[in-house]
mmCIF file of C-alpha atoms and ligand atoms in Angstrom:
data_model
loop_
_atom_site.group_PDB
_atom_site.id
_atom_site.type_symbol
_atom_site.label_atom_id
_atom_site.label_comp_id
_atom_site.label_asym_id
_atom_site.label_seq_id
_atom_site.Cartn_x
_atom_site.Cartn_y
_atom_site.Cartn_z
ATOM 1 C CA MET A 265 0.000 0.000 0.000
ATOM 2 C CA ALA A 266 1.443 3.346 -1.024
ATOM 3 C CA ARG A 267 1.788 5.807 1.803
ATOM 4 C CA ARG A 268 -0.137 9.067 1.413
ATOM 5 C CA LYS A 269 2.060 12.139 1.469
ATOM 6 C CA ILE A 270 1.519 14.574 4.321
ATOM 7 C CA VAL A 271 2.572 18.218 4.129
ATOM 8 C CA ALA A 272 2.278 20.132 7.390
ATOM 9 C CA GLY A 273 2.952 23.777 8.086
ATOM 10 C CA ASN A 274 4.537 24.798 11.361
ATOM 11 C CA TRP A 275 3.546 28.412 11.888
ATOM 12 C CA LYS A 276 5.612 28.636 15.098
ATOM 13 C CA MET A 277 4.919 31.861 17.083
ATOM 14 C CA ASN A 278 3.498 33.749 14.115
ATOM 15 C CA MET A 279 0.025 34.975 13.160
ATOM 16 C CA THR A 280 -2.457 36.673 15.461
ATOM 17 C CA PRO A 281 -5.944 35.138 15.307
ATOM 18 C CA SER A 282 -7.138 37.620 12.682
ATOM 19 C CA GLU A 283 -3.945 37.218 10.629
ATOM 20 C CA ALA A 284 -4.373 33.447 10.894
ATOM 21 C CA VAL A 285 -7.875 33.533 9.433
ATOM 22 C CA ALA A 286 -6.683 35.815 6.620
ATOM 23 C CA LEU A 287 -3.838 33.387 5.816
ATOM 24 C CA VAL A 288 -6.243 30.430 5.720
ATOM 25 C CA GLU A 289 -8.426 32.355 3.260
ATOM 26 C CA THR A 290 -5.423 33.237 1.055
ATOM 27 C CA LEU A 291 -4.203 29.640 1.004
ATOM 28 C CA LYS A 292 -7.634 28.042 0.494
ATOM 29 C CA PRO A 293 -7.572 27.841 -3.320
ATOM 30 C CA LEU A 294 -3.856 26.968 -3.362
ATOM 31 C CA VAL A 295 -3.693 23.957 -1.044
ATOM 32 C CA GLN A 296 -6.396 21.806 -2.588
ATOM 33 C CA SER A 297 -5.107 18.318 -3.273
ATOM 34 C CA GLU A 298 -6.565 14.881 -3.903
ATOM 35 C CA ASP A 299 -3.560 12.905 -2.798
ATOM 36 C CA VAL A 300 -1.744 14.883 -0.114
ATOM 37 C CA ASP A 301 -2.862 15.304 3.499
ATOM 38 C CA VAL A 302 -2.558 18.995 4.374
ATOM 39 C CA VAL A 303 -2.087 20.169 7.964
ATOM 40 C CA TYR A 304 -1.662 23.605 9.545
ATOM 41 C CA GLY A 305 0.282 23.551 12.808
ATOM 42 C CA VAL A 306 -0.839 26.752 14.507
ATOM 43 C CA PRO A 307 -0.274 28.617 17.810
ATOM 44 C CA ALA A 308 -2.699 27.635 20.574
ATOM 45 C CA ILE A 309 -4.646 30.880 20.424
ATOM 46 C CA ASP A 310 -5.256 30.426 16.696
ATOM 47 C CA ILE A 311 -6.624 26.890 16.977
ATOM 48 C CA ILE A 312 -10.313 27.745 17.389
ATOM 49 C CA PRO A 313 -10.539 30.353 14.603
ATOM 50 C CA VAL A 314 -8.412 28.233 12.246
ATOM 51 C CA VAL A 315 -10.496 25.087 12.858
ATOM 52 C CA GLU A 316 -13.551 27.189 12.010
ATOM 53 C CA ALA A 317 -11.913 28.715 8.930
ATOM 54 C CA VAL A 318 -10.834 25.340 7.430
ATOM 55 C CA LYS A 319 -14.257 23.692 7.894
ATOM 56 C CA GLY A 320 -15.370 21.995 4.683
ATOM 57 C CA THR A 321 -11.834 21.966 3.220
ATOM 58 C CA ASN A 322 -9.144 19.278 2.987
ATOM 59 C CA VAL A 323 -7.036 20.920 5.713
ATOM 60 C CA ALA A 324 -6.618 19.485 9.221
ATOM 61 C CA VAL A 325 -5.274 21.430 12.177
ATOM 62 C CA ALA A 326 -2.324 20.563 14.418
ATOM 63 C CA ALA A 327 -1.291 22.023 17.745
ATOM 64 C CA GLU A 328 2.388 22.897 18.102
ATOM 65 C CA ASN A 329 2.633 21.420 21.587
ATOM 66 C CA MET A 330 0.552 19.833 24.340
ATOM 67 C CA TYR A 331 1.037 18.814 27.956
ATOM 68 C CA PHE A 332 1.060 15.179 29.061
ATOM 69 C CA GLU A 333 -1.254 15.517 32.074
ATOM 70 C CA GLU A 334 -5.034 15.270 31.822
ATOM 71 C CA LYS A 335 -5.883 18.465 33.736
ATOM 72 C CA GLY A 336 -5.056 20.431 36.856
ATOM 73 C CA ALA A 337 -2.581 22.897 38.273
ATOM 74 C CA TYR A 338 -0.285 23.349 35.251
ATOM 75 C CA THR A 339 -0.583 27.072 34.597
ATOM 76 C CA GLY A 340 -0.176 27.963 30.958
ATOM 77 C CA GLU A 341 -0.378 24.422 29.603
ATOM 78 C CA ILE A 342 -2.921 22.899 27.223
ATOM 79 C CA SER A 343 -4.349 19.399 27.648
ATOM 80 C CA PRO A 344 -5.019 16.772 24.983
ATOM 81 C CA ALA A 345 -8.765 16.849 25.759
ATOM 82 C CA MET A 346 -8.807 20.615 25.120
ATOM 83 C CA LEU A 347 -7.221 20.070 21.700
ATOM 84 C CA VAL A 348 -9.625 17.275 20.769
ATOM 85 C CA ASP A 349 -12.642 19.300 21.874
ATOM 86 C CA ALA A 350 -11.422 22.233 19.756
ATOM 87 C CA GLY A 351 -11.249 20.039 16.638
ATOM 88 C CA VAL A 352 -7.492 19.418 16.461
ATOM 89 C CA LYS A 353 -6.355 16.185 14.756
ATOM 90 C CA TYR A 354 -2.551 16.300 14.958
ATOM 91 C CA VAL A 355 -0.009 17.535 17.466
ATOM 92 C CA ILE A 356 3.603 18.459 16.719
ATOM 93 C CA LEU A 357 5.751 17.095 19.553
ATOM 94 C CA GLY A 358 9.426 17.461 20.355
ATOM 95 C CA HIS A 359 10.246 20.198 17.861
ATOM 96 C CA SER A 360 13.922 21.118 18.208
ATOM 97 C CA GLU A 361 12.935 24.617 19.370
ATOM 98 C CA ARG A 362 10.986 23.062 22.245
ATOM 99 C CA ARG A 363 13.847 20.696 23.053
ATOM 100 C CA ASP A 364 16.353 23.548 22.971
ATOM 101 C CA TYR A 365 14.553 26.585 24.462
ATOM 102 C CA PHE A 366 12.120 24.767 26.752
ATOM 103 C CA LYS A 367 14.370 21.864 27.717
ATOM 104 C CA GLU A 368 11.984 19.109 26.654
ATOM 105 C CA THR A 369 13.618 15.705 27.004
ATOM 106 C CA ASP A 370 13.010 12.495 25.068
ATOM 107 C CA ALA A 371 11.237 11.168 28.177
ATOM 108 C CA ASP A 372 8.877 14.187 28.254
ATOM 109 C CA ILE A 373 8.181 13.764 24.565
ATOM 110 C CA ASN A 374 7.438 10.069 25.078
ATOM 111 C CA LYS A 375 4.830 10.963 27.724
ATOM 112 C CA LYS A 376 3.255 13.416 25.290
ATOM 113 C CA VAL A 377 3.284 10.912 22.417
ATOM 114 C CA LEU A 378 1.513 8.323 24.599
ATOM 115 C CA LYS A 379 -1.067 10.884 25.775
ATOM 116 C CA ALA A 380 -1.720 12.034 22.229
ATOM 117 C CA PHE A 381 -2.521 8.468 21.140
ATOM 118 C CA GLU A 382 -4.686 7.935 24.210
ATOM 119 C CA HIS A 383 -6.834 10.847 23.065
ATOM 120 C CA GLY A 384 -6.908 9.945 19.377
ATOM 121 C CA LEU A 385 -4.532 12.715 18.308
ATOM 122 C CA THR A 386 -1.881 11.873 15.708
ATOM 123 C CA PRO A 387 1.579 12.887 16.894
ATOM 124 C CA ILE A 388 4.056 14.437 14.492
ATOM 125 C CA MET A 389 7.178 13.651 16.489
ATOM 126 C CA CYS A 390 10.239 15.640 15.500
ATOM 127 C CA CYS A 391 13.812 14.433 15.664
ATOM 128 C CA GLY A 392 17.052 15.748 14.259
ATOM 129 C CA GLU A 393 20.756 16.216 14.794
ATOM 130 C CA SER A 394 22.836 19.348 15.305
ATOM 131 C CA LEU A 395 25.586 20.302 12.864
ATOM 132 C CA GLU A 396 28.174 19.244 15.453
ATOM 133 C CA GLN A 397 26.600 15.800 15.787
ATOM 134 C CA ARG A 398 26.568 15.398 11.992
ATOM 135 C CA GLN A 399 30.228 16.376 11.830
ATOM 136 C CA GLN A 400 31.014 13.905 14.623
ATOM 137 C CA GLY A 401 29.385 11.127 12.597
ATOM 138 C CA ILE A 402 26.746 10.313 15.216
ATOM 139 C CA THR A 403 23.639 11.461 13.324
ATOM 140 C CA MET A 404 21.948 8.080 13.109
ATOM 141 C CA ASP A 405 22.858 7.054 16.683
ATOM 142 C CA TRP A 406 21.292 10.270 17.951
ATOM 143 C CA ILE A 407 18.135 9.967 15.859
ATOM 144 C CA ARG A 408 17.677 6.295 16.771
ATOM 145 C CA GLN A 409 17.833 7.259 20.440
ATOM 146 C CA GLN A 410 15.230 10.013 19.942
ATOM 147 C CA VAL A 411 12.917 7.603 18.114
ATOM 148 C CA LYS A 412 13.410 4.697 20.511
ATOM 149 C CA ILE A 413 12.738 6.754 23.631
ATOM 150 C CA GLY A 414 10.011 8.854 21.999
ATOM 151 C CA PHE A 415 8.137 5.690 20.996
ATOM 152 C CA GLN A 416 8.641 3.693 24.207
ATOM 153 C CA ASN A 417 5.430 1.739 25.026
ATOM 154 C CA VAL A 418 3.781 2.880 21.788
ATOM 155 C CA THR A 419 2.035 -0.129 20.213
ATOM 156 C CA ALA A 420 2.578 -1.205 16.609
ATOM 157 C CA ASP A 421 -1.010 -0.248 15.745
ATOM 158 C CA GLN A 422 -0.419 3.235 17.130
ATOM 159 C CA ALA A 423 2.991 3.597 15.477
ATOM 160 C CA LYS A 424 1.460 2.751 12.092
ATOM 161 C CA THR A 425 -0.669 5.902 12.285
ATOM 162 C CA ALA A 426 2.088 8.198 13.569
ATOM 163 C CA VAL A 427 4.164 10.754 11.730
ATOM 164 C CA ILE A 428 7.862 11.302 12.405
ATOM 165 C CA ALA A 429 9.448 14.510 11.131
ATOM 166 C CA TYR A 430 13.177 14.325 10.489
ATOM 167 C CA GLU A 431 14.448 17.871 10.885
ATOM 168 C CA PRO A 432 18.210 18.398 10.925
ATOM 169 C CA ILE A 433 18.627 21.352 13.304
ATOM 170 C CA TRP A 434 21.221 22.959 11.032
ATOM 171 C CA ALA A 435 18.640 23.124 8.245
ATOM 172 C CA ILE A 436 15.784 24.710 10.222
ATOM 173 C CA GLY A 437 15.154 28.330 9.302
ATOM 174 C CA THR A 438 18.654 28.642 7.859
ATOM 175 C CA GLY A 439 17.942 28.240 4.148
ATOM 176 C CA MET A 440 20.443 25.354 4.289
ATOM 177 C CA THR A 441 18.399 22.370 3.092
ATOM 178 C CA ALA A 442 19.742 18.848 3.482
ATOM 179 C CA THR A 443 20.348 17.315 0.072
ATOM 180 C CA SER A 444 17.685 14.852 -0.953
ATOM 181 C CA GLU A 445 20.275 12.067 -0.502
ATOM 182 C CA GLN A 446 21.144 13.212 3.049
ATOM 183 C CA ALA A 447 17.444 13.488 3.945
ATOM 184 C CA GLU A 448 16.622 10.103 2.396
ATOM 185 C CA GLU A 449 19.514 8.406 4.193
ATOM 186 C CA VAL A 450 18.183 9.444 7.604
ATOM 187 C CA CYS A 451 14.494 8.882 6.787
ATOM 188 C CA LYS A 452 15.394 5.359 5.587
ATOM 189 C CA GLY A 453 17.380 4.847 8.795
ATOM 190 C CA ILE A 454 14.338 5.894 10.846
ATOM 191 C CA ARG A 455 12.180 3.401 8.955
ATOM 192 C CA GLU A 456 14.743 0.673 9.637
ATOM 193 C CA CYS A 457 14.705 1.609 13.321
ATOM 194 C CA ILE A 458 10.887 1.279 13.356
ATOM 195 C CA ALA A 459 11.181 -2.126 11.629
ATOM 196 C CA GLU A 460 13.577 -3.263 14.366
ATOM 197 C CA MET A 461 11.332 -1.935 17.143
ATOM 198 C CA TYR A 462 8.121 -3.343 15.616
ATOM 199 C CA ASP A 463 7.990 -5.148 12.277
ATOM 200 C CA ASP A 464 8.183 -4.521 8.532
ATOM 201 C CA ALA A 465 4.445 -3.812 8.233
ATOM 202 C CA THR A 466 4.652 -1.004 10.805
ATOM 203 C CA ALA A 467 7.745 0.432 9.128
ATOM 204 C CA ALA A 468 5.964 0.355 5.777
ATOM 205 C CA GLU A 469 2.982 2.324 7.115
ATOM 206 C CA ILE A 470 4.481 4.997 9.384
ATOM 207 C CA ARG A 471 4.902 8.315 7.611
ATOM 208 C CA ILE A 472 8.246 10.100 7.783
ATOM 209 C CA GLN A 473 8.521 13.746 6.780
ATOM 210 C CA TYR A 474 11.575 15.830 6.056
ATOM 211 C CA GLY A 475 11.735 19.332 7.509
ATOM 212 C CA GLY A 476 14.379 22.037 7.186
ATOM 213 C CA SER A 477 14.057 24.912 4.724
ATOM 214 C CA VAL A 478 11.611 23.081 2.460
ATOM 215 C CA ASN A 479 10.410 25.497 -0.221
ATOM 216 C CA ALA A 480 8.590 25.557 -3.533
ATOM 217 C CA GLY A 481 11.889 24.933 -5.343
ATOM 218 C CA ASN A 482 13.145 21.864 -3.486
ATOM 219 C CA ALA A 483 9.952 20.054 -2.386
ATOM 220 C CA ALA A 484 9.557 17.946 -5.533
ATOM 221 C CA GLU A 485 13.054 16.480 -5.328
ATOM 222 C CA LEU A 486 12.842 15.796 -1.584
ATOM 223 C CA PHE A 487 9.349 14.273 -1.701
ATOM 224 C CA ALA A 488 10.305 12.013 -4.613
ATOM 225 C CA MET A 489 12.693 10.073 -2.358
ATOM 226 C CA PRO A 490 11.327 6.628 -1.454
ATOM 227 C CA ASP A 491 11.343 7.093 2.329
ATOM 228 C CA ILE A 492 10.247 10.750 2.462
ATOM 229 C CA ASP A 493 6.480 11.003 2.827
ATOM 230 C CA GLY A 494 6.129 14.776 2.699
ATOM 231 C CA GLY A 495 7.399 17.676 4.739
ATOM 232 C CA LEU A 496 7.135 19.753 7.879
ATOM 233 C CA VAL A 497 7.445 23.304 6.653
ATOM 234 C CA GLY A 498 8.259 26.359 8.747
ATOM 235 C CA GLY A 499 8.917 29.677 6.998
ATOM 236 C CA ALA A 500 7.355 28.753 3.663
ATOM 237 C CA SER A 501 4.086 27.673 5.326
ATOM 238 C CA LEU A 502 3.228 31.338 5.956
ATOM 239 C CA LYS A 503 3.253 32.226 2.270
ATOM 240 C CA ALA A 504 1.459 31.337 -0.939
ATOM 241 C CA ASP A 505 4.485 29.101 -1.603
ATOM 242 C CA PHE A 506 2.896 26.575 0.729
ATOM 243 C CA GLY A 507 0.371 25.811 -2.014
ATOM 244 C CA LYS A 508 3.216 25.021 -4.396
ATOM 245 C CA ILE A 509 4.761 22.710 -1.807
ATOM 246 C CA VAL A 510 1.468 20.840 -1.357
ATOM 247 C CA ASN A 511 1.121 20.595 -5.148
ATOM 248 C CA TYR A 512 4.786 19.774 -5.611
ATOM 249 C CA LYS A 513 4.407 17.386 -8.563
HETATM 250 C C1 LIG B 53 10.379 23.828 11.227
HETATM 251 O O1 LIG B 53 10.402 24.692 12.071
HETATM 252 O O2 LIG B 53 9.793 22.762 11.481
HETATM 253 C C2 LIG B 53 11.028 24.073 9.939
HETATM 254 C C3 LIG B 53 11.314 23.050 9.198
HETATM 255 O O3 LIG B 53 11.306 25.378 9.611
HETATM 256 P P1 LIG B 53 11.860 25.928 8.189
HETATM 257 O O4 LIG B 53 11.031 25.262 7.120
HETATM 258 O O5 LIG B 53 11.646 27.403 8.260
HETATM 259 O O6 LIG B 53 13.280 25.524 8.107
#
């Protein structure tokens, strides 16, 4: 069974609620697609207006983060049930900015991944190496650790529905894209890791995105690689270019 491509925008800390609705309207005619799943990862405060604005379209909404507790005294956090009730389908977890600036660990991310599944949310779990780690030759060791801990106690049936985003940190927001060969090498390695943890069927179904300066000019080459099932897109998701990335063929 061929895997469906999935192209997700990560808006990061951009777009006020009214700007968000305007962007959805601008992108509406551009992101239509029969064969690509389209997702907007939006700031928490934009979730409700964006869910409303994409109603009746092919676009699903992702949160950019979520807490792993059900409810209670966690000032400032957002629970999985809140996301589900608001109409969110996906949640981006373990983005390198959250790992770096907010000190999220693989163990934290694992708790969030498990909670997301418990509530029927699809996690888009990010992993990726720094430039130093790449130069040290430990890229795949590092990524395998992130995947193995991030997916601890995740069942094969859950893993089959998950999305992993491979995002080399040195390529995020820098304009320095990994070559399609570099991106494919790691995405293939992630699939092999999933096959070892589960089985070949699970590895064949899980979707693995590439992220890191994806744009309208490089999407086609990246997404044509056999183990790259689409992209997680930062900067270019805020522009009309996002439509060209969705319709990359
Ligand atoms: C990201 O933040 O997930 C990302 C890939 O950003 P950019 O596309 O801007 O590199």
